PDB file of N, CA and C in Angstrom:
ATOM      1  N   LEU A   1     -75.632-111.640 138.322  1.00  0.00           N
ATOM      2  CA  LEU A   1     -77.047-112.008 138.008  1.00  0.00           C
ATOM      3  C   LEU A   1     -78.180-111.807 138.128  1.00  0.00           C
ATOM      4  N   PHE A   2     -79.002-111.852 137.212  1.00  0.00           N
ATOM      5  CA  PHE A   2     -80.310-111.003 137.423  1.00  0.00           C
ATOM      6  C   PHE A   2     -81.091-112.209 137.349  1.00  0.00           C
ATOM      7  N   PHE A   3     -82.088-112.510 138.247  1.00  0.00           N
ATOM      8  CA  PHE A   3     -83.145-113.275 138.651  1.00  0.00           C
ATOM      9  C   PHE A   3     -84.436-112.984 138.212  1.00  0.00           C
ATOM     10  N   SER A   4     -85.080-113.417 137.264  1.00  0.00           N
ATOM     11  CA  SER A   4     -86.394-112.873 136.916  1.00  0.00           C
ATOM     12  C   SER A   4     -87.596-113.787 136.955  1.00  0.00           C
ATOM     13  N   ASN A   5     -88.761-113.757 137.778  1.00  0.00           N
ATOM     14  CA  ASN A   5     -89.686-115.347 137.871  1.00  0.00           C
ATOM     15  C   ASN A   5     -90.643-114.785 136.706  1.00  0.00           C
ATOM     16  N   LYS A   6     -91.278-115.484 136.765  1.00  0.00           N
ATOM     17  CA  LYS A   6     -92.379-115.740 135.666  1.00  0.00           C
ATOM     18  C   LYS A   6     -93.589-114.409 135.461  1.00  0.00           C
ATOM     19  N   LYS A   7     -93.296-113.779 136.943  1.00  0.00           N
ATOM     20  CA  LYS A   7     -94.566-112.545 136.681  1.00  0.00           C
ATOM     21  C   LYS A   7     -93.462-111.284 136.723  1.00  0.00           C
ATOM     22  N   GLY A   8     -92.048-111.775 135.936  1.00  0.00           N
ATOM     23  CA  GLY A   8     -91.342-110.459 135.992  1.00  0.00           C
ATOM     24  C   GLY A   8     -91.092-109.722 136.902  1.00  0.00           C
ATOM     25  N   GLU A   9     -90.639-109.894 138.013  1.00  0.00           N
ATOM     26  CA  GLU A   9     -90.128-109.170 139.330  1.00  0.00           C
ATOM     27  C   GLU A   9     -88.659-110.207 139.342  1.00  0.00           C
ATOM     28  N   GLN A  10     -88.107-109.030 139.616  1.00  0.00           N
ATOM     29  CA  GLN A  10     -86.555-109.401 139.784  1.00  0.00           C
ATOM     30  C   GLN A  10     -85.586-109.469 141.073  1.00  0.00           C
ATOM     31  N   ALA A  11     -84.682-110.165 140.751  1.00  0.00           N
ATOM     32  CA  ALA A  11     -83.973-109.886 142.142  1.00  0.00           C
ATOM     33  C   ALA A  11     -82.308-109.850 141.943  1.00  0.00           C
ATOM     34  N   VAL A  12     -82.087-108.871 142.367  1.00  0.00           N
ATOM     35  CA  VAL A  12     -80.794-108.646 141.335  1.00  0.00           C
ATOM     36  C   VAL A  12     -79.667-108.376 142.934  1.00  0.00           C
ATOM     37  N   GLY A  13     -78.422-108.891 143.299  1.00  0.00           N
ATOM     38  CA  GLY A  13     -77.457-108.972 144.201  1.00  0.00           C
ATOM     39  C   GLY A  13     -77.439-108.848 145.575  1.00  0.00           C
ATOM     40  N   ASN A  14     -78.740-109.400 145.632  1.00  0.00           N
ATOM     41  CA  ASN A  14     -79.355-109.406 146.990  1.00  0.00           C
ATOM     42  C   ASN A  14     -79.419-110.788 147.261  1.00  0.00           C
ATOM     43  N   LYS A  15     -78.975-111.599 148.461  1.00  0.00           N
ATOM     44  CA  LYS A  15     -78.945-112.692 148.417  1.00  0.00           C
ATOM     45  C   LYS A  15     -80.273-113.709 149.357  1.00  0.00           C
ATOM     46  N   GLU A  16     -81.037-112.680 150.053  1.00  0.00           N
ATOM     47  CA  GLU A  16     -82.351-112.391 150.744  1.00  0.00           C
ATOM     48  C   GLU A  16     -83.272-112.876 149.779  1.00  0.00           C
ATOM     49  N   ASP A  17     -83.507-112.023 148.682  1.00  0.00           N
ATOM     50  CA  ASP A  17     -84.398-111.992 147.543  1.00  0.00           C
ATOM     51  C   ASP A  17     -84.395-112.721 146.715  1.00  0.00           C
ATOM     52  N   VAL A  18     -83.138-113.053 146.450  1.00  0.00           N
ATOM     53  CA  VAL A  18     -82.900-114.443 145.527  1.00  0.00           C
ATOM     54  C   VAL A  18     -83.688-115.553 146.317  1.00  0.00           C
ATOM     55  N   ALA A  19     -83.111-115.956 147.599  1.00  0.00           N
ATOM     56  CA  ALA A  19     -83.215-117.185 148.066  1.00  0.00           C
ATOM     57  C   ALA A  19     -84.996-117.049 148.488  1.00  0.00           C
ATOM     58  N   ARG A  20     -85.342-115.985 148.350  1.00  0.00           N
ATOM     59  CA  ARG A  20     -86.898-115.746 148.706  1.00  0.00           C
ATOM     60  C   ARG A  20     -87.784-116.179 147.280  1.00  0.00           C
ATOM     61  N   MET A  21     -87.197-115.729 146.268  1.00  0.00           N
ATOM     62  CA  MET A  21     -87.998-115.825 145.264  1.00  0.00           C
ATOM     63  C   MET A  21     -87.468-117.379 144.600  1.00  0.00           C
ATOM     64  N   LEU A  22     -86.523-118.486 144.685  1.00  0.00           N
ATOM     65  CA  LEU A  22     -86.326-119.465 144.508  1.00  0.00           C
ATOM     66  C   LEU A  22     -86.889-120.265 145.891  1.00  0.00           C
ATOM     67  N   ALA A  23     -87.742-119.786 146.920  1.00  0.00           N
ATOM     68  CA  ALA A  23     -88.228-120.852 147.739  1.00  0.00           C
ATOM     69  C   ALA A  23     -89.724-120.510 147.458  1.00  0.00           C
ATOM     70  N   ASN A  24     -90.003-119.496 146.582  1.00  0.00           N
ATOM     71  CA  ASN A  24     -91.192-119.723 146.163  1.00  0.00           C
ATOM     72  C   ASN A  24     -91.541-120.417 145.277  1.00  0.00           C
ATOM     73  N   THR A  25     -92.338-121.345 145.241  1.00  0.00           N
ATOM     74  CA  THR A  25     -92.743-122.316 144.165  1.00  0.00           C
ATOM     75  C   THR A  25     -93.497-121.786 143.123  1.00  0.00           C
ATOM     76  N   GLY A  26     -94.138-120.868 143.283  1.00  0.00           N
ATOM     77  CA  GLY A  26     -95.155-120.089 142.067  1.00  0.00           C
ATOM     78  C   GLY A  26     -94.378-118.964 141.551  1.00  0.00           C
ATOM     79  N   ALA A  27     -93.264-118.941 141.558  1.00  0.00           N
ATOM     80  CA  ALA A  27     -92.158-118.104 140.983  1.00  0.00           C
ATOM     81  C   ALA A  27     -91.733-118.675 139.836  1.00  0.00           C
ATOM     82  N   TYR A  28     -91.723-120.000 139.414  1.00  0.00           N
ATOM     83  CA  TYR A  28     -90.955-120.815 138.239  1.00  0.00           C
ATOM     84  C   TYR A  28     -91.729-120.723 137.250  1.00  0.00           C
ATOM     85  N   PRO A  29     -90.972-120.760 136.234  1.00  0.00           N
ATOM     86  CA  PRO A  29     -89.992-120.602 135.713  1.00  0.00           C
ATOM     87  C   PRO A  29     -88.797-119.607 136.057  1.00  0.00           C
ATOM     88  N   ILE A  30     -87.721-119.676 136.514  1.00  0.00           N
ATOM     89  CA  ILE A  30     -87.417-118.370 136.723  1.00  0.00           C
ATOM     90  C   ILE A  30     -86.223-118.726 135.742  1.00  0.00           C
ATOM     91  N   LYS A  31     -85.816-117.371 135.049  1.00  0.00           N
ATOM     92  CA  LYS A  31     -84.787-116.838 134.386  1.00  0.00           C
ATOM     93  C   LYS A  31     -83.804-116.483 135.075  1.00  0.00           C
ATOM     94  N   VAL A  32     -82.236-116.802 134.773  1.00  0.00           N
ATOM     95  CA  VAL A  32     -81.222-116.162 135.187  1.00  0.00           C
ATOM     96  C   VAL A  32     -80.071-115.623 133.898  1.00  0.00           C
ATOM     97  N   THR A  33     -80.278-114.528 134.034  1.00  0.00           N
ATOM     98  CA  THR A  33     -79.297-113.614 133.034  1.00  0.00           C
ATOM     99  C   THR A  33     -78.122-113.133 133.427  1.00  0.00           C
ATOM    100  N   TYR A  34     -77.006-112.594 133.051  1.00  0.00           N
ATOM    101  CA  TYR A  34     -75.624-112.439 133.269  1.00  0.00           C
ATOM    102  C   TYR A  34     -75.269-111.112 131.921  1.00  0.00           C
ATOM    103  N   GLN A  35     -75.218-110.049 132.864  1.00  0.00           N
ATOM    104  CA  GLN A  35     -74.868-108.669 132.355  1.00  0.00           C
ATOM    105  C   GLN A  35     -73.598-108.006 132.466  1.00  0.00           C
ATOM    106  N   PRO A  36     -72.535-108.509 131.985  1.00  0.00           N
ATOM    107  CA  PRO A  36     -71.228-108.144 132.383  1.00  0.00           C
ATOM    108  C   PRO A  36     -71.320-106.398 132.435  1.00  0.00           C
ATOM    109  N   HIS A  37     -70.480-105.921 133.191  1.00  0.00           N
ATOM    110  CA  HIS A  37     -70.328-104.507 133.035  1.00  0.00           C
ATOM    111  C   HIS A  37     -69.838-104.039 132.148  1.00  0.00           C
ATOM    112  N   PRO A  38     -70.204-102.754 132.005  1.00  0.00           N
ATOM    113  CA  PRO A  38     -69.987-102.266 130.744  1.00  0.00           C
ATOM    114  C   PRO A  38     -68.532-102.103 130.019  1.00  0.00           C
ATOM    115  N   ALA A  39     -67.773-101.858 130.848  1.00  0.00           N
ATOM    116  CA  ALA A  39     -66.659-101.961 130.860  1.00  0.00           C
ATOM    117  C   ALA A  39     -65.902-103.197 129.887  1.00  0.00           C
ATOM    118  N   PHE A  40     -66.539-104.216 130.447  1.00  0.00           N
ATOM    119  CA  PHE A  40     -66.023-105.613 129.365  1.00  0.00           C
ATOM    120  C   PHE A  40     -66.987-106.068 128.858  1.00  0.00           C
ATOM    121  N   LYS A  41     -67.835-105.256 128.394  1.00  0.00           N
ATOM    122  CA  LYS A  41     -69.177-105.651 127.077  1.00  0.00           C
ATOM    123  C   LYS A  41     -68.429-106.160 125.926  1.00  0.00           C
ATOM    124  N   PHE A  42     -67.289-105.622 125.349  1.00  0.00           N
ATOM    125  CA  PHE A  42     -66.743-105.991 124.252  1.00  0.00           C
ATOM    126  C   PHE A  42     -65.540-106.349 124.067  1.00  0.00           C
ATOM    127  N   LEU A  43     -65.080-107.220 125.413  1.00  0.00           N
ATOM    128  CA  LEU A  43     -63.834-107.509 125.631  1.00  0.00           C
ATOM    129  C   LEU A  43     -63.401-109.217 125.283  1.00  0.00           C
ATOM    130  N   GLU A  44     -62.634-109.670 124.960  1.00  0.00           N
ATOM    131  CA  GLU A  44     -62.733-110.903 124.348  1.00  0.00           C
ATOM    132  C   GLU A  44     -62.232-111.364 125.994  1.00  0.00           C
ATOM    133  N   PRO A  45     -62.276-112.642 126.407  1.00  0.00           N
ATOM    134  CA  PRO A  45     -62.563-113.398 128.025  1.00  0.00           C
ATOM    135  C   PRO A  45     -60.899-113.077 128.306  1.00  0.00           C
ATOM    136  N   SER A  46     -59.891-113.162 127.307  1.00  0.00           N
ATOM    137  CA  SER A  46     -58.291-113.048 127.772  1.00  0.00           C
ATOM    138  C   SER A  46     -57.829-111.845 128.491  1.00  0.00           C
ATOM    139  N   LYS A  47     -58.637-110.782 127.586  1.00  0.00           N
ATOM    140  CA  LYS A  47     -58.293-109.166 128.461  1.00  0.00           C
ATOM    141  C   LYS A  47     -59.010-108.751 129.366  1.00  0.00           C
ATOM    142  N   VAL A  48     -59.885-109.662 129.689  1.00  0.00           N
ATOM    143  CA  VAL A  48     -60.939-109.379 131.367  1.00  0.00           C
ATOM    144  C   VAL A  48     -59.732-109.141 132.241  1.00  0.00           C
ATOM    145  N   PRO A  49     -59.108-110.021 132.776  1.00  0.00           N
ATOM    146  CA  PRO A  49     -58.275-109.677 133.828  1.00  0.00           C
ATOM    147  C   PRO A  49     -57.242-108.355 133.482  1.00  0.00           C
ATOM    148  N   GLU A  50     -56.777-108.410 132.664  1.00  0.00           N
ATOM    149  CA  GLU A  50     -56.283-106.748 132.032  1.00  0.00           C
ATOM    150  C   GLU A  50     -56.815-105.896 132.247  1.00  0.00           C
ATOM    151  N   MET A  51     -58.502-105.935 131.989  1.00  0.00           N
ATOM    152  CA  MET A  51     -59.180-104.587 132.348  1.00  0.00           C
ATOM    153  C   MET A  51     -59.768-104.443 133.814  1.00  0.00           C
ATOM    154  N   GLU A  52     -59.673-105.710 134.585  1.00  0.00           N
ATOM    155  CA  GLU A  52     -60.298-105.652 136.157  1.00  0.00           C
ATOM    156  C   GLU A  52     -58.737-104.831 136.644  1.00  0.00           C
ATOM    157  N   ALA A  53     -57.894-105.377 136.080  1.00  0.00           N
ATOM    158  CA  ALA A  53     -56.499-104.536 136.938  1.00  0.00           C
ATOM    159  C   ALA A  53     -56.361-103.143 136.718  1.00  0.00           C
ATOM    160  N   GLN A  54     -56.854-103.036 135.699  1.00  0.00           N
ATOM    161  CA  GLN A  54     -56.338-101.531 135.470  1.00  0.00           C
ATOM    162  C   GLN A  54     -57.651-100.696 136.302  1.00  0.00           C
ATOM    163  N   ARG A  55     -58.899-101.312 136.023  1.00  0.00           N
ATOM    164  CA  ARG A  55     -60.116-100.589 136.670  1.00  0.00           C
ATOM    165  C   ARG A  55     -59.625-100.432 138.284  1.00  0.00           C
ATOM    166  N   THR A  56     -58.770-101.722 138.787  1.00  0.00           N
ATOM    167  CA  THR A  56     -58.538-101.366 140.195  1.00  0.00           C
ATOM    168  C   THR A  56     -57.642-100.369 140.710  1.00  0.00           C
ATOM    169  N   TRP A  57     -56.654 -99.927 139.362  1.00  0.00           N
ATOM    170  CA  TRP A  57     -55.507 -99.052 140.141  1.00  0.00           C
ATOM    171  C   TRP A  57     -56.349 -97.946 139.451  1.00  0.00           C
ATOM    172  N   LEU A  58     -57.372 -97.554 138.758  1.00  0.00           N
ATOM    173  CA  LEU A  58     -58.169 -96.234 138.220  1.00  0.00           C
ATOM    174  C   LEU A  58     -58.904 -95.956 139.696  1.00  0.00           C
ATOM    175  N   LYS A  59     -59.635 -96.845 140.379  1.00  0.00           N
ATOM    176  CA  LYS A  59     -60.198 -96.670 141.671  1.00  0.00           C
ATOM    177  C   LYS A  59     -59.226 -96.008 142.759  1.00  0.00           C
ATOM    178  N   PHE A  60     -58.118 -96.876 142.953  1.00  0.00           N
ATOM    179  CA  PHE A  60     -57.278 -96.004 143.516  1.00  0.00           C
ATOM    180  C   PHE A  60     -56.867 -94.705 143.666  1.00  0.00           C
ATOM    181  N   ILE A  61     -56.724 -94.451 142.380  1.00  0.00           N
ATOM    182  CA  ILE A  61     -56.507 -93.363 141.801  1.00  0.00           C
ATOM    183  C   ILE A  61     -57.560 -92.051 141.914  1.00  0.00           C
ATOM    184  N   LYS A  62     -58.806 -92.527 141.603  1.00  0.00           N
ATOM    185  CA  LYS A  62     -59.943 -92.013 141.912  1.00  0.00           C
ATOM    186  C   LYS A  62     -60.004 -91.883 143.516  1.00  0.00           C
ATOM    187  N   ASP A  63     -60.137 -92.320 144.127  1.00  0.00           N
ATOM    188  CA  ASP A  63     -60.161 -92.061 145.836  1.00  0.00           C
ATOM    189  C   ASP A  63     -58.676 -91.015 146.091  1.00  0.00           C
ATOM    190  N   ALA A  64     -57.916 -91.254 145.605  1.00  0.00           N
ATOM    191  CA  ALA A  64     -56.857 -90.134 145.657  1.00  0.00           C
ATOM    192  C   ALA A  64     -56.887 -88.651 145.629  1.00  0.00           C
ATOM    193  N   VAL A  65     -57.374 -88.705 144.422  1.00  0.00           N
ATOM    194  CA  VAL A  65     -58.295 -87.606 143.810  1.00  0.00           C
ATOM    195  C   VAL A  65     -59.491 -86.952 144.701  1.00  0.00           C
ATOM    196  N   ALA A  66     -60.262 -87.785 145.167  1.00  0.00           N
ATOM    197  CA  ALA A  66     -61.714 -87.479 146.032  1.00  0.00           C
ATOM    198  C   ALA A  66     -61.147 -87.036 147.136  1.00  0.00           C
ATOM    199  N   GLU A  67     -59.986 -87.465 148.115  1.00  0.00           N
ATOM    200  CA  GLU A  67     -59.049 -87.287 149.115  1.00  0.00           C
ATOM    201  C   GLU A  67     -58.815 -85.595 148.898  1.00  0.00           C
ATOM    202  N   LEU A  68     -58.793 -85.299 148.002  1.00  0.00           N
ATOM    203  CA  LEU A  68     -58.347 -83.948 148.023  1.00  0.00           C
ATOM    204  C   LEU A  68     -59.117 -83.046 147.160  1.00  0.00           C
ATOM    205  N   ASP A  69     -60.263 -83.466 147.056  1.00  0.00           N
ATOM    206  CA  ASP A  69     -61.382 -82.645 146.473  1.00  0.00           C
ATOM    207  C   ASP A  69     -61.349 -82.209 145.148  1.00  0.00           C
ATOM    208  N   GLY A  70     -60.347 -83.316 144.474  1.00  0.00           N
ATOM    209  CA  GLY A  70     -60.111 -82.804 142.959  1.00  0.00           C
ATOM    210  C   GLY A  70     -59.651 -81.599 142.738  1.00  0.00           C
ATOM    211  N   ASP A  71     -59.037 -80.823 143.774  1.00  0.00           N
ATOM    212  CA  ASP A  71     -58.792 -79.477 143.226  1.00  0.00           C
ATOM    213  C   ASP A  71     -56.989 -79.397 143.473  1.00  0.00           C
ATOM    214  N   LEU A  72     -56.529 -79.078 142.346  1.00  0.00           N
ATOM    215  CA  LEU A  72     -54.946 -79.012 142.422  1.00  0.00           C
ATOM    216  C   LEU A  72     -54.484 -77.695 143.688  1.00  0.00           C
ATOM    217  N   ASN A  73     -54.924 -77.142 143.719  1.00  0.00           N
ATOM    218  CA  ASN A  73     -54.273 -76.281 145.151  1.00  0.00           C
ATOM    219  C   ASN A  73     -54.473 -76.671 146.465  1.00  0.00           C
ATOM    220  N   ASN A  74     -54.746 -78.046 146.428  1.00  0.00           N
ATOM    221  CA  ASN A  74     -54.861 -78.592 147.749  1.00  0.00           C
ATOM    222  C   ASN A  74     -53.519 -79.218 147.612  1.00  0.00           C
ATOM    223  N   VAL A  75     -52.697 -79.949 146.647  1.00  0.00           N
ATOM    224  CA  VAL A  75     -51.448 -80.362 146.489  1.00  0.00           C
ATOM    225  C   VAL A  75     -50.401 -79.326 147.009  1.00  0.00           C
ATOM    226  N   LYS A  76     -49.471 -80.012 147.776  1.00  0.00           N
ATOM    227  CA  LYS A  76     -48.781 -79.116 148.544  1.00  0.00           C
ATOM    228  C   LYS A  76     -47.517 -78.780 147.597  1.00  0.00           C
ATOM    229  N   HIS A  77     -46.264 -79.913 147.076  1.00  0.00           N
ATOM    230  CA  HIS A  77     -45.364 -79.500 146.142  1.00  0.00           C
ATOM    231  C   HIS A  77     -45.698 -79.533 144.929  1.00  0.00           C
ATOM    232  N   LYS A  78     -44.539 -79.189 143.731  1.00  0.00           N
ATOM    233  CA  LYS A  78     -45.021 -78.990 142.357  1.00  0.00           C
ATOM    234  C   LYS A  78     -44.965 -80.258 142.117  1.00  0.00           C
ATOM    235  N   HIS A  79     -43.682 -80.937 142.383  1.00  0.00           N
ATOM    236  CA  HIS A  79     -43.894 -82.613 141.609  1.00  0.00           C
ATOM    237  C   HIS A  79     -45.074 -83.042 141.990  1.00  0.00           C
ATOM    238  N   GLN A  80     -45.595 -83.176 142.993  1.00  0.00           N
ATOM    239  CA  GLN A  80     -46.770 -83.765 143.212  1.00  0.00           C
ATOM    240  C   GLN A  80     -48.082 -83.214 142.491  1.00  0.00           C
ATOM    241  N   ARG A  81     -47.639 -82.124 142.277  1.00  0.00           N
ATOM    242  CA  ARG A  81     -49.099 -81.444 141.607  1.00  0.00           C
ATOM    243  C   ARG A  81     -49.164 -81.941 139.734  1.00  0.00           C
ATOM    244  N   LYS A  82     -47.594 -82.222 139.398  1.00  0.00           N
ATOM    245  CA  LYS A  82     -47.325 -82.486 138.142  1.00  0.00           C
ATOM    246  C   LYS A  82     -48.353 -84.077 138.309  1.00  0.00           C
ATOM    247  N   THR A  83     -47.907 -84.773 138.917  1.00  0.00           N
ATOM    248  CA  THR A  83     -48.541 -86.403 139.442  1.00  0.00           C
ATOM    249  C   THR A  83     -50.167 -86.156 139.604  1.00  0.00           C
ATOM    250  N   PHE A  84     -50.562 -85.315 140.402  1.00  0.00           N
ATOM    251  CA  PHE A  84     -52.045 -84.994 140.500  1.00  0.00           C
ATOM    252  C   PHE A  84     -52.742 -84.942 139.275  1.00  0.00           C
ATOM    253  N   GLU A  85     -51.934 -83.624 138.183  1.00  0.00           N
ATOM    254  CA  GLU A  85     -52.325 -83.397 136.877  1.00  0.00           C
ATOM    255  C   GLU A  85     -52.850 -84.945 136.182  1.00  0.00           C
ATOM    256  N   ARG A  86     -51.505 -85.658 136.080  1.00  0.00           N
ATOM    257  CA  ARG A  86     -51.478 -87.067 135.651  1.00  0.00           C
ATOM    258  C   ARG A  86     -52.496 -87.613 135.908  1.00  0.00           C
ATOM    259  N   TYR A  87     -53.060 -87.987 137.356  1.00  0.00           N
ATOM    260  CA  TYR A  87     -54.330 -88.834 137.507  1.00  0.00           C
ATOM    261  C   TYR A  87     -55.084 -87.815 137.200  1.00  0.00           C
ATOM    262  N   LEU A  88     -55.665 -86.710 137.172  1.00  0.00           N
ATOM    263  CA  LEU A  88     -56.745 -86.350 136.600  1.00  0.00           C
ATOM    264  C   LEU A  88     -57.066 -86.859 134.784  1.00  0.00           C
ATOM    265  N   LEU A  89     -56.070 -86.520 134.408  1.00  0.00           N
ATOM    266  CA  LEU A  89     -56.228 -86.993 133.086  1.00  0.00           C
ATOM    267  C   LEU A  89     -56.553 -88.224 132.992  1.00  0.00           C
ATOM    268  N   PHE A  90     -55.894 -89.064 133.511  1.00  0.00           N
ATOM    269  CA  PHE A  90     -55.987 -90.827 133.543  1.00  0.00           C
ATOM    270  C   PHE A  90     -57.320 -91.181 133.313  1.00  0.00           C
ATOM    271  N   LEU A  91     -57.962 -90.473 134.772  1.00  0.00           N
ATOM    272  CA  LEU A  91     -59.317 -90.729 135.045  1.00  0.00           C
ATOM    273  C   LEU A  91     -60.399 -89.902 133.874  1.00  0.00           C
ATOM    274  N   GLU A  92     -60.121 -88.794 133.241  1.00  0.00           N
ATOM    275  CA  GLU A  92     -60.617 -88.088 132.345  1.00  0.00           C
ATOM    276  C   GLU A  92     -60.806 -89.043 131.146  1.00  0.00           C
ATOM    277  N   ASP A  93     -59.451 -89.518 130.657  1.00  0.00           N
ATOM    278  CA  ASP A  93     -59.256 -90.918 129.721  1.00  0.00           C
ATOM    279  C   ASP A  93     -60.161 -91.807 130.077  1.00  0.00           C
ATOM    280  N   HIS A  94     -60.240 -92.381 131.038  1.00  0.00           N
ATOM    281  CA  HIS A  94     -61.029 -93.406 131.276  1.00  0.00           C
ATOM    282  C   HIS A  94     -62.478 -93.093 130.810  1.00  0.00           C
ATOM    283  N   TYR A  95     -62.683 -91.956 131.390  1.00  0.00           N
ATOM    284  CA  TYR A  95     -64.578 -91.573 131.398  1.00  0.00           C
ATOM    285  C   TYR A  95     -64.902 -91.882 130.356  1.00  0.00           C
ATOM    286  N   TYR A  96     -63.804 -91.083 129.073  1.00  0.00           N
ATOM    287  CA  TYR A  96     -64.301 -90.525 127.644  1.00  0.00           C
ATOM    288  C   TYR A  96     -64.013 -92.146 127.139  1.00  0.00           C
ATOM    289  N   GLN A  97     -63.258 -92.368 126.807  1.00  0.00           N
ATOM    290  CA  GLN A  97     -62.868 -93.939 126.412  1.00  0.00           C
ATOM    291  C   GLN A  97     -64.034 -94.709 126.765  1.00  0.00           C
ATOM    292  N   THR A  98     -64.418 -95.321 127.686  1.00  0.00           N
ATOM    293  CA  THR A  98     -65.085 -96.080 128.206  1.00  0.00           C
ATOM    294  C   THR A  98     -66.635 -95.781 128.599  1.00  0.00           C
ATOM    295  N   GLY A  99     -66.596 -94.757 129.200  1.00  0.00           N
ATOM    296  CA  GLY A  99     -68.198 -94.125 129.657  1.00  0.00           C
ATOM    297  C   GLY A  99     -68.238 -94.863 131.243  1.00  0.00           C
ATOM    298  N   ASP A 100     -67.193 -95.761 131.628  1.00  0.00           N
ATOM    299  CA  ASP A 100     -67.296 -96.246 133.144  1.00  0.00           C
ATOM    300  C   ASP A 100     -67.153 -95.162 134.076  1.00  0.00           C
ATOM    301  N   ASP A 101     -67.700 -95.046 135.704  1.00  0.00           N
ATOM    302  CA  ASP A 101     -67.309 -93.962 136.229  1.00  0.00           C
ATOM    303  C   ASP A 101     -66.971 -94.515 137.034  1.00  0.00           C
ATOM    304  N   LEU A 102     -66.224 -96.047 137.230  1.00  0.00           N
ATOM    305  CA  LEU A 102     -66.062 -96.728 138.342  1.00  0.00           C
ATOM    306  C   LEU A 102     -66.775 -96.367 139.378  1.00  0.00           C
ATOM    307  N   SER A 103     -67.966 -96.592 139.257  1.00  0.00           N
ATOM    308  CA  SER A 103     -68.901 -96.248 140.608  1.00  0.00           C
ATOM    309  C   SER A 103     -69.199 -97.759 141.641  1.00  0.00           C
ATOM    310  N   ASP A 104     -68.594 -98.810 140.844  1.00  0.00           N
ATOM    311  CA  ASP A 104     -68.768 -99.998 141.572  1.00  0.00           C
ATOM    312  C   ASP A 104     -67.379-100.164 142.560  1.00  0.00           C
TER     313      ASP A 104
END
């Protein structure tokens, strides 16, 4: 949620800033807007849980890849290398298709 006061100041994702803005009587009217994550922007509401589950799975994959520095030579066994390559392809496809870098 984005909280904007009449002066144009914004409070985003910080409870203390939002509380300070709401406590200030000179800040009213306060406009509250919601901007969904870009991955959810053009989805119909029934598809959002599916996309959240997919993003969670891809975050686990991203963490596994980061643990090995994204280098195929750090993978010990051949069958694990094939899985690692598949993980890299999953991530690259997701980045290309959605522009979502899974940073949140």
